mmCIF file of C-alpha atoms in Angstrom:
data_model
loop_
_atom_site.group_PDB
_atom_site.id
_atom_site.type_symbol
_atom_site.label_atom_id
_atom_site.label_comp_id
_atom_site.label_asym_id
_atom_site.label_seq_id
_atom_site.Cartn_x
_atom_site.Cartn_y
_atom_site.Cartn_z
ATOM 1 C CA MET A 977 12.072 15.813 48.594
ATOM 2 C CA ASP A 978 11.962 17.122 45.661
ATOM 3 C CA SER A 979 13.025 16.245 42.188
ATOM 4 C CA SER A 980 16.245 18.017 42.865
ATOM 5 C CA GLU A 981 17.168 15.557 45.393
ATOM 6 C CA ILE A 982 15.500 12.624 44.268
ATOM 7 C CA LEU A 983 18.173 12.897 40.708
ATOM 8 C CA ARG A 984 20.825 13.626 43.186
ATOM 9 C CA ARG A 985 20.791 10.883 45.120
ATOM 10 C CA TYR A 986 19.524 8.488 42.188
ATOM 11 C CA LEU A 987 22.992 10.053 40.874
ATOM 12 C CA SER A 988 24.921 8.655 43.885
ATOM 13 C CA GLY A 989 24.285 5.409 43.261
ATOM 14 C CA GLU A 990 20.604 5.633 45.887
ATOM 15 C CA ARG A 991 17.454 3.491 44.726
ATOM 16 C CA ASP A 992 15.415 3.719 47.738
ATOM 17 C CA PHE A 993 13.208 6.495 47.741
ATOM 18 C CA ARG A 994 10.117 4.770 49.302
ATOM 19 C CA GLY A 995 6.960 6.598 50.818
ATOM 20 C CA ALA A 996 8.293 10.246 49.085
ATOM 21 C CA ASN A 997 6.356 12.827 48.687
ATOM 22 C CA LEU A 998 6.656 14.028 44.481
ATOM 23 C CA ARG A 999 3.498 15.353 44.355
ATOM 24 C CA ALA A 1000 3.157 17.337 40.965
ATOM 25 C CA ALA A 1001 6.919 17.270 40.689
ATOM 26 C CA ASN A 1002 8.539 17.667 37.452
ATOM 27 C CA LEU A 1003 10.230 14.168 36.446
ATOM 28 C CA ILE A 1004 9.867 14.828 32.618
ATOM 29 C CA GLY A 1005 13.382 12.949 30.859
ATOM 30 C CA ALA A 1006 14.311 11.973 34.369
ATOM 31 C CA LYS A 1007 16.535 8.266 34.382
ATOM 32 C CA LEU A 1008 15.571 6.628 37.328
ATOM 33 C CA VAL A 1009 15.956 2.887 36.120
ATOM 34 C CA ARG A 1010 15.229 0.465 38.985
ATOM 35 C CA SER A 1011 14.335 2.070 41.773
ATOM 36 C CA ASN A 1012 11.859 1.777 44.133
ATOM 37 C CA PHE A 1013 8.927 4.190 44.653
ATOM 38 C CA SER A 1014 6.650 2.011 46.704
ATOM 39 C CA GLY A 1015 4.354 3.801 48.794
ATOM 40 C CA SER A 1016 5.134 6.840 47.006
ATOM 41 C CA ASN A 1017 2.609 10.104 46.428
ATOM 42 C CA LEU A 1018 3.391 10.963 42.546
ATOM 43 C CA SER A 1019 0.576 12.284 41.999
ATOM 44 C CA ASP A 1020 -0.001 14.617 39.720
ATOM 45 C CA ALA A 1021 3.609 14.680 38.476
ATOM 46 C CA SER A 1022 5.228 15.375 35.139
ATOM 47 C CA ILE A 1023 6.409 12.229 34.241
ATOM 48 C CA ALA A 1024 6.442 12.422 30.448
ATOM 49 C CA ARG A 1025 9.054 10.371 28.320
ATOM 50 C CA ALA A 1026 11.355 9.064 31.532
ATOM 51 C CA HIS A 1027 12.949 5.915 32.359
ATOM 52 C CA LEU A 1028 11.034 3.788 34.616
ATOM 53 C CA GLU A 1029 12.377 0.260 33.699
ATOM 54 C CA ARG A 1030 11.595 -2.213 36.393
ATOM 55 C CA CYS A 1031 11.017 0.009 39.357
ATOM 56 C CA PHE A 1032 8.595 -0.822 41.928
ATOM 57 C CA LEU A 1033 5.612 1.476 42.843
ATOM 58 C CA LEU A 1034 3.374 -1.014 44.718
ATOM 59 C CA GLU A 1035 0.403 1.051 46.260
ATOM 60 C CA ALA A 1036 1.690 4.234 44.706
ATOM 61 C CA ASN A 1037 0.216 6.999 44.073
ATOM 62 C CA LEU A 1038 0.119 8.632 40.548
ATOM 63 C CA ASN A 1039 -3.393 9.794 39.926
ATOM 64 C CA GLY A 1040 -3.205 12.387 37.470
ATOM 65 C CA ALA A 1041 0.425 11.733 36.654
ATOM 66 C CA PHE A 1042 1.181 13.053 33.357
ATOM 67 C CA LEU A 1043 3.227 9.888 32.050
ATOM 68 C CA TYR A 1044 3.055 10.372 27.992
ATOM 69 C CA GLY A 1045 5.751 7.958 26.162
ATOM 70 C CA THR A 1046 7.132 6.967 30.091
ATOM 71 C CA ASN A 1047 9.012 3.172 29.902
ATOM 72 C CA LEU A 1048 7.898 1.448 32.557
ATOM 73 C CA SER A 1049 8.399 -1.879 31.031
ATOM 74 C CA PHE A 1050 8.366 -4.209 33.938
ATOM 75 C CA VAL A 1051 7.283 -1.969 36.724
ATOM 76 C CA LYS A 1052 5.835 -3.152 40.213
ATOM 77 C CA LEU A 1053 2.471 -1.747 39.937
ATOM 78 C CA LEU A 1054 0.462 -3.792 42.057
ATOM 79 C CA GLY A 1055 -2.507 -2.433 44.292
ATOM 80 C CA ALA A 1056 -1.546 1.356 42.543
ATOM 81 C CA SER A 1057 -4.095 3.974 41.839
ATOM 82 C CA LEU A 1058 -3.562 5.957 38.646
ATOM 83 C CA MET A 1059 -7.217 7.345 38.007
ATOM 84 C CA GLU A 1060 -6.976 9.967 35.229
ATOM 85 C CA ALA A 1061 -2.970 9.353 34.604
ATOM 86 C CA ASP A 1062 -1.800 10.067 31.191
ATOM 87 C CA LEU A 1063 -0.370 6.937 30.160
ATOM 88 C CA THR A 1064 -0.812 7.586 26.447
ATOM 89 C CA LYS A 1065 1.973 5.921 24.159
ATOM 90 C CA ALA A 1066 3.817 4.086 27.422
ATOM 91 C CA ASN A 1067 5.856 1.751 27.582
ATOM 92 C CA LEU A 1068 3.940 -0.842 29.779
ATOM 93 C CA GLN A 1069 5.703 -3.993 28.353
ATOM 94 C CA GLY A 1070 5.569 -6.649 31.160
ATOM 95 C CA ALA A 1071 4.179 -4.502 33.802
ATOM 96 C CA GLN A 1072 2.689 -5.505 36.401
ATOM 97 C CA LEU A 1073 -0.585 -4.450 36.957
ATOM 98 C CA ALA A 1074 -2.828 -6.190 38.890
ATOM 99 C CA LYS A 1075 -5.673 -4.765 40.539
ATOM 100 C CA VAL A 1076 -4.518 -1.353 39.936
ATOM 101 C CA ASP A 1077 -7.269 1.579 39.819
ATOM 102 C CA LEU A 1078 -6.991 2.939 36.390
ATOM 103 C CA ARG A 1079 -10.344 5.160 36.391
ATOM 104 C CA ARG A 1080 -10.585 7.071 33.126
ATOM 105 C CA ALA A 1081 -6.938 6.896 32.345
ATOM 106 C CA LYS A 1082 -5.602 7.390 28.936
ATOM 107 C CA LEU A 1083 -3.657 4.573 27.217
ATOM 108 C CA SER A 1084 -4.650 5.679 23.971
ATOM 109 C CA GLY A 1085 -1.727 4.221 21.659
ATOM 110 C CA ALA A 1086 0.290 2.170 24.931
ATOM 111 C CA ILE A 1087 1.888 -1.043 24.424
ATOM 112 C CA LEU A 1088 0.632 -3.170 26.963
ATOM 113 C CA LYS A 1089 1.961 -6.362 25.469
ATOM 114 C CA TRP A 1090 1.831 -9.659 28.330
ATOM 115 C CA VAL A 1091 0.780 -7.414 30.704
ATOM 116 C CA SER A 1092 -1.176 -8.250 33.789
ATOM 117 C CA LEU A 1093 -3.962 -6.270 34.540
ATOM 118 C CA PHE A 1094 -5.890 -9.362 36.305
ATOM 119 C CA ARG A 1095 -9.142 -7.534 38.580
ATOM 120 C CA ALA A 1096 -8.071 -3.982 36.903
ATOM 121 C CA ASN A 1097 -10.632 -0.858 37.253
ATOM 122 C CA LEU A 1098 -10.592 0.495 34.072
ATOM 123 C CA PRO A 1099 -13.916 1.755 33.850
ATOM 124 C CA GLY A 1100 -14.323 4.470 31.328
ATOM 125 C CA VAL A 1101 -10.571 3.750 30.130
ATOM 126 C CA ASN A 1102 -9.312 4.962 26.754
ATOM 127 C CA LEU A 1103 -7.151 2.736 25.273
ATOM 128 C CA CYS A 1104 -7.730 2.823 21.511
ATOM 129 C CA GLY A 1105 -5.161 1.513 18.905
ATOM 130 C CA ALA A 1106 -3.535 0.358 22.365
ATOM 131 C CA ASN A 1107 -1.799 -3.216 21.795
ATOM 132 C CA LEU A 1108 -2.994 -5.531 24.393
ATOM 133 C CA ASN A 1109 -2.200 -8.881 22.162
ATOM 134 C CA GLY A 1110 -1.778 -11.784 25.430
ATOM 135 C CA ILE A 1111 -3.002 -9.238 27.986
ATOM 136 C CA ASN A 1112 -4.161 -10.718 31.292
ATOM 137 C CA LEU A 1113 -7.509 -9.169 32.126
ATOM 138 C CA ARG A 1114 -9.346 -11.911 33.717
ATOM 139 C CA SER A 1115 -12.282 -10.265 35.808
ATOM 140 C CA ALA A 1116 -10.984 -6.589 35.242
ATOM 141 C CA ASN A 1117 -14.037 -3.530 34.891
ATOM 142 C CA LEU A 1118 -13.401 -2.551 31.646
ATOM 143 C CA GLU A 1119 -17.462 -0.917 31.539
ATOM 144 C CA GLY A 1120 -18.001 1.315 28.978
ATOM 145 C CA ALA A 1121 -14.198 1.619 28.169
ATOM 146 C CA ASN A 1122 -12.846 2.455 24.157
ATOM 147 C CA LEU A 1123 -10.863 -0.983 23.251
ATOM 148 C CA ASN A 1124 -11.513 0.654 19.017
ATOM 149 C CA TRP A 1125 -8.584 -0.414 17.108
ATOM 150 C CA THR A 1126 -7.047 -2.357 20.163
ATOM 151 C CA ASN A 1127 -5.456 -5.481 19.629
ATOM 152 C CA LEU A 1128 -6.249 -8.110 21.995
ATOM 153 C CA ASN A 1129 -5.645 -11.100 20.099
ATOM 154 C CA GLY A 1130 -4.843 -14.246 22.548
ATOM 155 C CA ALA A 1131 -5.989 -11.834 25.787
ATOM 156 C CA ARG A 1132 -7.346 -13.084 28.338
ATOM 157 C CA LEU A 1133 -10.860 -11.633 28.931
ATOM 158 C CA SER A 1134 -12.755 -14.300 31.057
ATOM 159 C CA GLY A 1135 -14.884 -12.722 33.839
ATOM 160 C CA ALA A 1136 -14.092 -9.347 32.418
ATOM 161 C CA ASN A 1137 -17.504 -6.884 32.508
ATOM 162 C CA LEU A 1138 -17.689 -4.916 28.863
ATOM 163 C CA LYS A 1139 -20.535 -3.752 29.589
ATOM 164 C CA GLY A 1140 -20.606 -0.244 27.034
ATOM 165 C CA ALA A 1141 -17.077 -1.034 25.716
ATOM 166 C CA GLN A 1142 -16.452 0.513 22.502
ATOM 167 C CA LEU A 1143 -15.189 -2.606 20.331
ATOM 168 C CA ASN A 1144 -14.925 -1.112 16.587
ATOM 169 C CA GLY A 1145 -12.230 -2.643 14.228
ATOM 170 C CA VAL A 1146 -11.156 -5.022 17.418
ATOM 171 C CA LYS A 1147 -8.890 -7.839 16.831
ATOM 172 C CA LEU A 1148 -10.330 -10.326 19.098
ATOM 173 C CA GLN A 1149 -8.430 -13.719 17.568
ATOM 174 C CA GLY A 1150 -7.344 -16.429 19.339
ATOM 175 C CA ALA A 1151 -8.720 -14.693 23.065
ATOM 176 C CA TRP A 1152 -10.250 -16.073 25.918
ATOM 177 C CA MET A 1153 -13.588 -14.967 26.681
ATOM 178 C CA ASN A 1154 -15.246 -17.831 28.355
ATOM 179 C CA GLY A 1155 -18.133 -17.233 30.620
ATOM 180 C CA LEU A 1156 -18.373 -13.582 29.923
ATOM 181 C CA LYS A 1157 -21.821 -11.613 29.735
ATOM 182 C CA LEU A 1158 -21.933 -10.364 26.089
ATOM 183 C CA GLY A 1159 -25.848 -9.903 25.439
ATOM 184 C CA GLU A 1160 -26.828 -8.180 22.331
ATOM 185 C CA ILE A 1161 -23.165 -7.059 21.949
ATOM 186 C CA ASP A 1162 -22.446 -6.134 18.121
ATOM 187 C CA LEU A 1163 -19.354 -8.055 16.832
ATOM 188 C CA SER A 1164 -19.886 -8.215 13.449
ATOM 189 C CA GLY A 1165 -17.559 -8.713 10.373
ATOM 190 C CA MET A 1166 -15.170 -9.107 13.099
ATOM 191 C CA GLU A 1167 -12.084 -11.306 12.685
ATOM 192 C CA LEU A 1168 -12.508 -14.099 15.799
ATOM 193 C CA ASP A 1169 -10.919 -17.346 14.461
ATOM 194 C CA GLU A 1170 -9.981 -19.563 17.185
ATOM 195 C CA VAL A 1171 -11.968 -16.898 20.025
ATOM 196 C CA LYS A 1172 -13.121 -18.816 23.672
ATOM 197 C CA LEU A 1173 -16.473 -18.021 24.310
ATOM 198 C CA SER A 1174 -17.280 -21.055 25.843
ATOM 199 C CA GLY A 1175 -20.218 -20.868 28.770
ATOM 200 C CA ALA A 1176 -20.833 -16.975 27.198
ATOM 201 C CA LYS A 1177 -23.792 -15.037 27.666
ATOM 202 C CA LEU A 1178 -24.834 -13.959 23.806
ATOM 203 C CA HIS A 1179 -28.094 -13.365 23.825
ATOM 204 C CA GLY A 1180 -28.771 -11.737 20.267
ATOM 205 C CA ALA A 1181 -25.531 -11.007 19.741
ATOM 206 C CA ASP A 1182 -24.442 -9.820 15.988
ATOM 207 C CA PHE A 1183 -21.956 -11.969 14.358
ATOM 208 C CA THR A 1184 -23.181 -11.083 11.110
ATOM 209 C CA GLY A 1185 -19.587 -12.248 8.381
ATOM 210 C CA SER A 1186 -17.477 -12.649 11.076
ATOM 211 C CA ASN A 1187 -15.140 -14.872 11.269
ATOM 212 C CA LEU A 1188 -15.150 -17.500 14.331
ATOM 213 C CA THR A 1189 -13.268 -20.762 12.757
ATOM 214 C CA ARG A 1190 -12.626 -23.062 14.798
ATOM 215 C CA SER A 1191 -13.946 -20.987 17.537
ATOM 216 C CA GLN A 1192 -14.969 -22.816 20.789
ATOM 217 C CA LEU A 1193 -19.125 -21.847 21.816
ATOM 218 C CA ARG A 1194 -19.638 -24.755 23.783
ATOM 219 C CA PHE A 1195 -22.761 -24.728 26.421
ATOM 220 C CA SER A 1196 -23.259 -20.680 25.776
ATOM 221 C CA ASP A 1197 -26.116 -18.714 25.031
ATOM 222 C CA LEU A 1198 -27.006 -17.834 21.151
ATOM 223 C CA GLY A 1199 -30.978 -17.260 21.522
ATOM 224 C CA ASP A 1200 -31.698 -14.746 18.925
ATOM 225 C CA ALA A 1201 -28.510 -14.310 17.850
ATOM 226 C CA ASN A 1202 -27.365 -13.126 14.413
ATOM 227 C CA PHE A 1203 -25.008 -15.272 12.388
ATOM 228 C CA GLN A 1204 -25.976 -14.659 9.398
ATOM 229 C CA LYS A 1205 -22.699 -14.929 6.549
ATOM 230 C CA ALA A 1206 -20.322 -15.737 9.729
ATOM 231 C CA ASN A 1207 -17.924 -18.393 9.041
ATOM 232 C CA LEU A 1208 -18.219 -21.263 11.863
ATOM 233 C CA GLN A 1209 -16.444 -24.277 9.532
ATOM 234 C CA GLN A 1210 -14.762 -26.551 12.556
ATOM 235 C CA SER A 1211 -16.537 -24.460 15.112
ATOM 236 C CA ASN A 1212 -17.287 -26.289 18.731
ATOM 237 C CA LEU A 1213 -20.889 -25.482 19.559
ATOM 238 C CA ARG A 1214 -21.886 -28.240 21.611
ATOM 239 C CA GLY A 1215 -24.182 -27.810 23.559
ATOM 240 C CA GLY A 1216 -24.762 -24.222 22.977
ATOM 241 C CA GLN A 1217 -28.683 -23.159 23.222
ATOM 242 C CA LEU A 1218 -29.259 -20.880 19.942
ATOM 243 C CA ILE A 1219 -33.019 -20.458 19.596
ATOM 244 C CA HIS A 1220 -34.314 -18.605 17.381
ATOM 245 C CA ALA A 1221 -31.344 -17.579 16.385
ATOM 246 C CA ASN A 1222 -29.822 -16.061 12.532
ATOM 247 C CA LEU A 1223 -27.420 -18.749 10.686
ATOM 248 C CA MET A 1224 -28.671 -18.015 6.866
ATOM 249 C CA LYS A 1225 -26.096 -18.861 4.650
ATOM 250 C CA THR A 1226 -23.535 -19.870 7.662
ATOM 251 C CA ASP A 1227 -20.645 -22.173 6.711
ATOM 252 C CA LEU A 1228 -20.710 -24.544 9.548
ATOM 253 C CA ARG A 1229 -19.112 -27.232 8.137
ATOM 254 C CA GLU A 1230 -17.618 -29.793 10.436
ATOM 255 C CA ALA A 1231 -18.766 -27.975 13.132
ATOM 256 C CA ASP A 1232 -19.871 -29.924 16.170
ATOM 257 C CA LEU A 1233 -23.402 -29.045 17.623
ATOM 258 C CA ARG A 1234 -24.140 -31.867 19.014
ATOM 259 C CA ASN A 1235 -27.169 -31.776 21.576
ATOM 260 C CA ALA A 1236 -27.447 -28.008 20.739
ATOM 261 C CA ASP A 1237 -30.692 -26.682 20.869
ATOM 262 C CA LEU A 1238 -31.667 -25.370 17.414
ATOM 263 C CA SER A 1239 -35.451 -25.060 17.753
ATOM 264 C CA HIS A 1240 -36.987 -22.913 15.546
ATOM 265 C CA THR A 1241 -34.039 -21.420 14.042
ATOM 266 C CA ASN A 1242 -33.015 -20.239 10.404
ATOM 267 C CA LEU A 1243 -31.102 -22.416 8.884
ATOM 268 C CA ASN A 1244 -32.056 -21.414 5.248
ATOM 269 C CA LEU A 1245 -29.169 -22.137 2.602
ATOM 270 C CA ALA A 1246 -26.785 -22.673 5.706
ATOM 271 C CA VAL A 1247 -23.258 -24.939 4.645
ATOM 272 C CA LEU A 1248 -23.167 -27.906 7.233
ATOM 273 C CA ALA A 1249 -21.669 -30.540 5.294
ATOM 274 C CA GLY A 1250 -20.133 -32.754 8.068
ATOM 275 C CA ALA A 1251 -21.051 -31.109 10.558
ATOM 276 C CA ASP A 1252 -22.368 -33.256 14.149
ATOM 277 C CA LEU A 1253 -25.782 -32.716 14.630
ATOM 278 C CA THR A 1254 -26.464 -35.645 16.895
ATOM 279 C CA GLY A 1255 -29.177 -35.541 19.533
ATOM 280 C CA ALA A 1256 -30.012 -32.019 18.415
ATOM 281 C CA ASP A 1257 -32.904 -29.978 19.041
ATOM 282 C CA LEU A 1258 -33.817 -28.642 15.716
ATOM 283 C CA ARG A 1259 -38.125 -28.999 16.095
ATOM 284 C CA GLY A 1260 -39.344 -26.255 13.686
ATOM 285 C CA ALA A 1261 -35.962 -25.194 11.978
ATOM 286 C CA TYR A 1262 -35.536 -23.381 9.469
ATOM 287 C CA LEU A 1263 -33.115 -25.484 6.809
ATOM 288 C CA TRP A 1264 -34.611 -24.564 3.526
ATOM 289 C CA GLY A 1265 -31.993 -25.884 0.469
ATOM 290 C CA ALA A 1266 -29.332 -26.317 3.233
ATOM 291 C CA ASP A 1267 -26.173 -28.741 2.459
ATOM 292 C CA LEU A 1268 -25.986 -31.668 4.539
ATOM 293 C CA ASP A 1269 -24.404 -33.857 2.769
ATOM 294 C CA GLY A 1270 -22.054 -35.972 4.928
ATOM 295 C CA ALA A 1271 -23.956 -34.466 8.493
ATOM 296 C CA CYS A 1272 -24.593 -36.297 11.052
ATOM 297 C CA LEU A 1273 -28.338 -36.163 12.240
ATOM 298 C CA ARG A 1274 -28.636 -39.387 14.701
ATOM 299 C CA GLY A 1275 -31.246 -39.232 17.112
ATOM 300 C CA ALA A 1276 -31.595 -35.435 16.033
ATOM 301 C CA ASP A 1277 -35.581 -34.027 17.143
ATOM 302 C CA LEU A 1278 -36.756 -32.793 13.414
ATOM 303 C CA ARG A 1279 -39.967 -32.179 14.575
ATOM 304 C CA GLY A 1280 -42.218 -29.735 12.327
ATOM 305 C CA ALA A 1281 -38.964 -28.897 10.756
ATOM 306 C CA SER A 1282 -38.963 -27.666 6.814
ATOM 307 C CA LEU A 1283 -35.811 -29.502 4.509
ATOM 308 C CA ARG A 1284 -37.472 -28.330 1.621
ATOM 309 C CA GLY A 1285 -34.496 -28.073 -1.444
ATOM 310 C CA ALA A 1286 -31.898 -29.217 1.404
ATOM 311 C CA ALA A 1287 -29.160 -31.543 -0.019
ATOM 312 C CA VAL A 1288 -29.671 -34.675 2.709
ATOM 313 C CA ILE A 1289 -27.121 -37.282 -0.062
ATOM 314 C CA GLY A 1290 -24.719 -39.121 2.749
ATOM 315 C CA ALA A 1291 -26.302 -37.437 5.114
ATOM 316 C CA ASP A 1292 -26.646 -39.882 8.538
ATOM 317 C CA LEU A 1293 -30.197 -39.819 9.761
ATOM 318 C CA GLN A 1294 -30.580 -43.169 11.850
ATOM 319 C CA ASP A 1295 -32.564 -42.682 15.048
ATOM 320 C CA ALA A 1296 -33.956 -38.721 13.860
ATOM 321 C CA ILE A 1297 -37.077 -37.777 14.873
ATOM 322 C CA LEU A 1298 -38.889 -37.000 11.650
ATOM 323 C CA ASP A 1299 -42.482 -36.347 13.069
ATOM 324 C CA GLY A 1300 -44.462 -33.872 10.626
ATOM 325 C CA ALA A 1301 -41.240 -32.546 8.993
ATOM 326 C CA THR A 1302 -40.885 -31.059 5.689
ATOM 327 C CA MET A 1303 -38.698 -33.224 3.328
ATOM 328 C CA PRO A 1304 -36.554 -31.812 0.492
ATOM 329 C CA ASP A 1305 -39.313 -33.076 -2.356
ATOM 330 C CA GLY A 1306 -41.819 -31.120 -0.286
ATOM 331 C CA SER A 1307 -43.838 -33.735 1.156
ATOM 332 C CA VAL A 1308 -44.391 -33.833 4.646
ATOM 333 C CA ARG A 1309 -43.575 -36.965 7.231
ATOM 334 C CA GLY A 1310 -46.440 -38.528 8.802
#
C-alpha cells in the first residue's frame, strides 16, 4: 500500500488503515483526519504539515519520521515508537503519548499543552522552547533532555528522571516535582512559586535568587543547598533537612519550618518575621542580624547558635534551648 492508494481510499470514505506498510512514504500535507493507523509502519515517512487530528496510531512505528508542523492534536499514540522523529513545531495538544519511545526525537517549538507523557522514554529529547503547560511527565525518562526555555508551568514531573537535563530559562510555576532526585541542580534565578517539591532530594541544589513563594518543600533533603537572596515567603519546609544550607538574606516570612533541621545553617540577615520554627533544630546556626520579629521558636534547639544583632522583639522563645547561644547583645547563655 503506497501513499497515493491511502489518499484515494481516504477520499472514498475509508478510515481503517491498520497495519499498513508506509515506510518512507510521502504524505506531506495530507489530510487523514480520524484515521486508524494502529500497528502501521510509518518509519522515515515524510508527513510534514499533514492533518492527522484524532487519528489512532497505537503501537505504530514512526521512527525517523518527518513530522514538521504536523497537526497531531488528540491522537492516540500509546506504545508507539518515535525514535529520532522530527516533531518540530508539531501540534500535539491533547495527544496521548503514554509509554511512547521518543529517544533523540526533536520537539523544539512543539505544542504539547495538556499532553500525557506518563512513563515516556525521552532521553536526549530536544524540547527547547516547547509549550509544556500542564503536561503529564510523571515517571518519564528525561535524562539529558534539552528543556531550555520550555513552559512547564503546572506540569506533573513527580518521579521523572531529570539527570543532566538542560533547564535554562525554564518555567516551573506550580509544577509537581515531589520526590525528584535533583542533587546539585542549578535552579538559580527561576520563577518557582507554588512549586511542589515535597520529599525531593535536592542536596547541594542552587536556588540563588529564585522565587519559591508558597512552595511545598516538606521533608525534602536540602542539605548544603544555596538559597541566598531567594524568596521563600509562606513556603512549607516542615521537617526539611537544611543542614549547612545557605539561607543568607533569604526571605522566609511566615514560612513553615516546624521540626526542620537547620543545624549549622547560615541564616545571617534572613527575614523570618512570623515564621513558625516550632521544634526546629538550630544548633550551631548563624542568625546574625536576622529578623525574627513575631517568629515562633517554641521548643527550638538553639544550642551554640549565634543571634548577634538579631531582632527578636515579639519572638516566642518559650521552652527554647539556648545553652551556649550568643544572644543579640553579644552575651552567651550559660
